[in-house]
């Protein structure tokens, strides 16, 4: 599925294109499944304009085939590739190497891939890379979450949030999830120690609760609303949400951190093979269980992206290819 102009999901078109050429250090993968992330529809629409500056193409997109998450089977390898061979099942995160997972074939560096756990389906594996990387790096690296600490996850029912709840537990934290009432049971099933109605945040504040780390995966409330819940020296990590909140933290996070004596940070995750291996190990061990809301065939990618744009998804939306 390709697009040659910015716009709504309907600008995507099914096109027959040449199979990507195999490079010396490349791995040609037959894609079996991918998943939709918020970044996909930002890139598709070219909004905010910062997206166009970062990825190129002020007027027309320079990335014709989107798709970050990948689960598939190796078709061929370049002569310098040592980690994989044809027939291997792999998982990848492609945001640092040109995207392209919403297609039947993609050629990527071997550094973007790890072995898929044997007992995990392509569908499950494709639901984890980008969202899991954001949750892991947000909690472990920016939040510096430690065993025994208290974690609050905003937007806990979404792709990043639902994995952050489980990763927080894996890192030894006591986890409270914020979600709408109809999504609370899902989060209890994923292991949250407590689930609170996001519309009753003031009740949580009045209770005197404090958290060492707050990971906000749906930042639509002002950051100041969370300040009473954040322990002195604690960390507020913004992962996703409104563009206004994103720029607020990007531009004023350091100043707010100094003024409030709390760390206010905006996550910019960087895909690494080591972190992807960690996520796959947790998948295989049953520590992570991605919650898949719906699956779509590649021919319905426009509908899949539109569904994610509505911001009502529980967990992840997966595209089968």
CSV table of C-alpha atoms in Angstrom, one decimal, residues 39-191:
chain,number,residue,atom,x,y,z
A,39,UNK,CA,3.2,7.5,13.9
A,40,UNK,CA,1.8,5.9,10.8
A,41,UNK,CA,-1.2,8.3,10.5
A,42,UNK,CA,1.0,11.3,11.4
A,43,UNK,CA,3.3,10.4,8.6
A,44,UNK,CA,0.4,9.7,6.2
A,45,UNK,CA,-1.2,13.0,6.9
A,46,UNK,CA,2.0,14.9,7.3
A,47,UNK,CA,0.8,16.4,10.6
A,48,UNK,CA,2.2,18.1,12.5
A,49,UNK,CA,4.5,19.8,10.1
A,50,UNK,CA,7.5,18.8,12.3
A,51,UNK,CA,6.9,15.3,10.9
A,52,UNK,CA,7.7,16.6,7.4
A,53,UNK,CA,10.8,18.3,8.6
A,54,UNK,CA,12.1,15.2,10.3
A,55,UNK,CA,11.4,12.7,7.6
A,56,UNK,CA,11.7,14.9,4.5
A,57,UNK,CA,9.1,15.9,1.9
A,58,UNK,CA,7.5,19.2,2.8
A,59,UNK,CA,5.0,19.0,0.0
A,60,UNK,CA,4.9,15.3,-0.9
A,61,UNK,CA,6.0,12.3,1.2
A,62,UNK,CA,9.4,10.8,0.8
A,63,UNK,CA,8.2,7.6,2.5
A,64,UNK,CA,5.8,6.0,0.0
A,65,UNK,CA,5.3,2.7,2.0
A,66,UNK,CA,4.6,3.1,5.7
A,67,UNK,CA,4.8,0.5,8.4
A,68,UNK,CA,7.2,0.2,11.4
A,69,UNK,CA,6.5,-3.1,13.0
A,70,UNK,CA,7.4,-6.3,11.2
A,71,UNK,CA,6.9,-10.0,11.7
A,72,UNK,CA,7.8,-12.3,8.8
A,73,UNK,CA,10.1,-14.9,7.2
A,74,UNK,CA,13.5,-14.3,5.7
A,75,UNK,CA,13.4,-14.8,1.9
A,76,UNK,CA,17.1,-14.1,1.1
A,77,UNK,CA,20.1,-12.6,2.7
A,78,UNK,CA,23.0,-10.5,1.4
A,79,UNK,CA,26.6,-11.8,1.3
A,80,UNK,CA,27.6,-9.9,4.4
A,81,UNK,CA,24.7,-11.0,6.6
A,82,UNK,CA,25.7,-13.4,9.3
A,83,UNK,CA,22.8,-13.5,11.8
A,84,UNK,CA,20.0,-14.9,9.6
A,85,UNK,CA,19.4,-17.3,6.7
A,86,UNK,CA,16.4,-18.0,4.4
A,87,UNK,CA,13.5,-19.6,6.2
A,88,UNK,CA,14.2,-17.8,9.6
A,89,UNK,CA,11.2,-16.2,11.3
A,90,UNK,CA,12.1,-12.6,12.3
A,91,UNK,CA,10.7,-9.6,14.1
A,92,UNK,CA,11.7,-6.0,13.3
A,93,UNK,CA,11.3,-2.3,14.0
A,94,UNK,CA,11.9,-0.3,10.9
A,95,UNK,CA,11.6,3.4,11.9
A,96,UNK,CA,15.3,3.9,11.6
A,97,UNK,CA,15.7,2.2,8.2
A,98,UNK,CA,13.1,3.6,5.9
A,99,UNK,CA,9.8,1.9,7.1
A,100,UNK,CA,8.0,-0.2,4.5
A,101,UNK,CA,6.3,-3.0,6.5
A,102,UNK,CA,2.9,-2.4,4.9
A,103,UNK,CA,4.0,-4.4,1.9
A,104,UNK,CA,4.6,-8.1,0.9
A,105,UNK,CA,8.4,-7.7,0.9
A,106,UNK,CA,10.9,-5.4,2.5
A,107,UNK,CA,14.7,-5.4,2.6
A,108,UNK,CA,16.3,-4.1,5.8
A,109,UNK,CA,19.6,-4.3,7.6
A,110,UNK,CA,20.1,-7.3,9.8
A,111,UNK,CA,20.5,-4.9,12.7
A,112,UNK,CA,16.8,-4.1,12.5
A,113,UNK,CA,15.8,-7.7,13.1
A,114,UNK,CA,15.8,-10.4,15.8
A,115,UNK,CA,14.6,-14.0,15.8
A,116,UNK,CA,10.9,-14.4,16.3
A,117,UNK,CA,10.0,-16.5,19.4
A,118,UNK,CA,9.1,-20.0,18.1
A,119,UNK,CA,5.8,-20.3,20.0
A,120,UNK,CA,4.6,-16.7,19.3
A,121,UNK,CA,2.4,-16.1,16.2
A,122,UNK,CA,3.3,-13.5,13.5
A,123,UNK,CA,0.2,-11.5,14.7
A,124,UNK,CA,1.4,-11.4,18.3
A,125,UNK,CA,5.0,-10.6,17.4
A,126,UNK,CA,4.0,-7.7,15.1
A,127,UNK,CA,2.0,-6.0,17.9
A,128,UNK,CA,5.1,-5.4,20.1
A,129,UNK,CA,8.2,-3.7,18.5
A,130,UNK,CA,7.5,0.0,18.3
A,131,UNK,CA,5.0,0.3,21.2
A,132,UNK,CA,7.1,-2.1,23.4
A,133,UNK,CA,10.3,-0.2,22.7
A,134,UNK,CA,8.6,3.1,23.7
A,135,UNK,CA,7.2,1.6,26.9
A,136,UNK,CA,10.5,0.0,27.8
A,137,UNK,CA,12.8,3.0,27.1
A,138,UNK,CA,10.3,5.3,28.7
A,139,UNK,CA,10.2,3.4,32.0
A,140,UNK,CA,13.7,2.0,32.2
A,141,UNK,CA,15.8,4.8,30.7
A,142,UNK,CA,13.9,8.1,31.2
A,143,UNK,CA,11.8,7.1,34.2
A,144,UNK,CA,14.6,5.0,35.8
A,145,UNK,CA,11.9,2.8,37.3
A,146,UNK,CA,13.2,0.6,40.1
A,147,UNK,CA,11.8,-2.5,41.8
A,148,UNK,CA,9.3,-1.6,44.5
A,149,UNK,CA,8.5,1.8,43.1
A,150,UNK,CA,5.0,3.0,42.2
A,151,UNK,CA,4.1,3.6,38.6
A,152,UNK,CA,1.0,5.3,37.1
A,153,UNK,CA,0.2,4.7,33.4
A,154,UNK,CA,-2.0,7.2,31.6
A,155,UNK,CA,-3.6,5.9,28.5
A,156,UNK,CA,-3.1,2.4,29.8
A,157,UNK,CA,-5.5,0.7,27.4
A,158,UNK,CA,-3.7,1.7,24.2
A,159,UNK,CA,-0.8,0.1,22.4
A,160,UNK,CA,2.0,1.7,24.4
A,161,UNK,CA,0.1,1.8,27.7
A,162,UNK,CA,-1.0,-1.8,27.7
A,163,UNK,CA,2.6,-2.9,27.2
A,164,UNK,CA,3.8,-0.4,29.8
A,165,UNK,CA,1.6,-1.9,32.4
A,166,UNK,CA,3.2,-5.3,31.8
A,167,UNK,CA,6.7,-4.0,31.5
A,168,UNK,CA,6.3,-2.0,34.7
A,169,UNK,CA,5.4,-5.3,36.5
A,170,UNK,CA,8.4,-7.0,34.9
A,171,UNK,CA,10.6,-4.3,36.3
A,172,UNK,CA,9.2,-4.9,39.7
A,173,UNK,CA,6.9,-1.9,40.1
A,174,UNK,CA,3.5,-1.6,41.7
A,175,UNK,CA,1.3,-0.5,38.7
A,176,UNK,CA,-1.8,1.7,38.7
A,177,UNK,CA,-3.5,2.1,35.3
A,178,UNK,CA,-5.7,5.0,34.2
A,179,UNK,CA,-8.5,4.0,31.7
A,180,UNK,CA,-12.1,4.5,30.8
A,181,UNK,CA,-14.5,2.3,32.7
A,182,UNK,CA,-15.2,0.0,29.7
A,183,UNK,CA,-11.5,-0.9,29.5
A,184,UNK,CA,-10.7,-1.5,33.1
A,185,UNK,CA,-11.3,-5.3,33.0
A,186,UNK,CA,-8.8,-5.7,30.2
A,187,UNK,CA,-6.1,-4.0,32.3
A,188,UNK,CA,-6.8,-6.1,35.3
A,189,UNK,CA,-6.3,-9.1,33.1
A,190,UNK,CA,-2.9,-7.7,32.0
A,191,UNK,CA,-1.7,-7.5,35.6
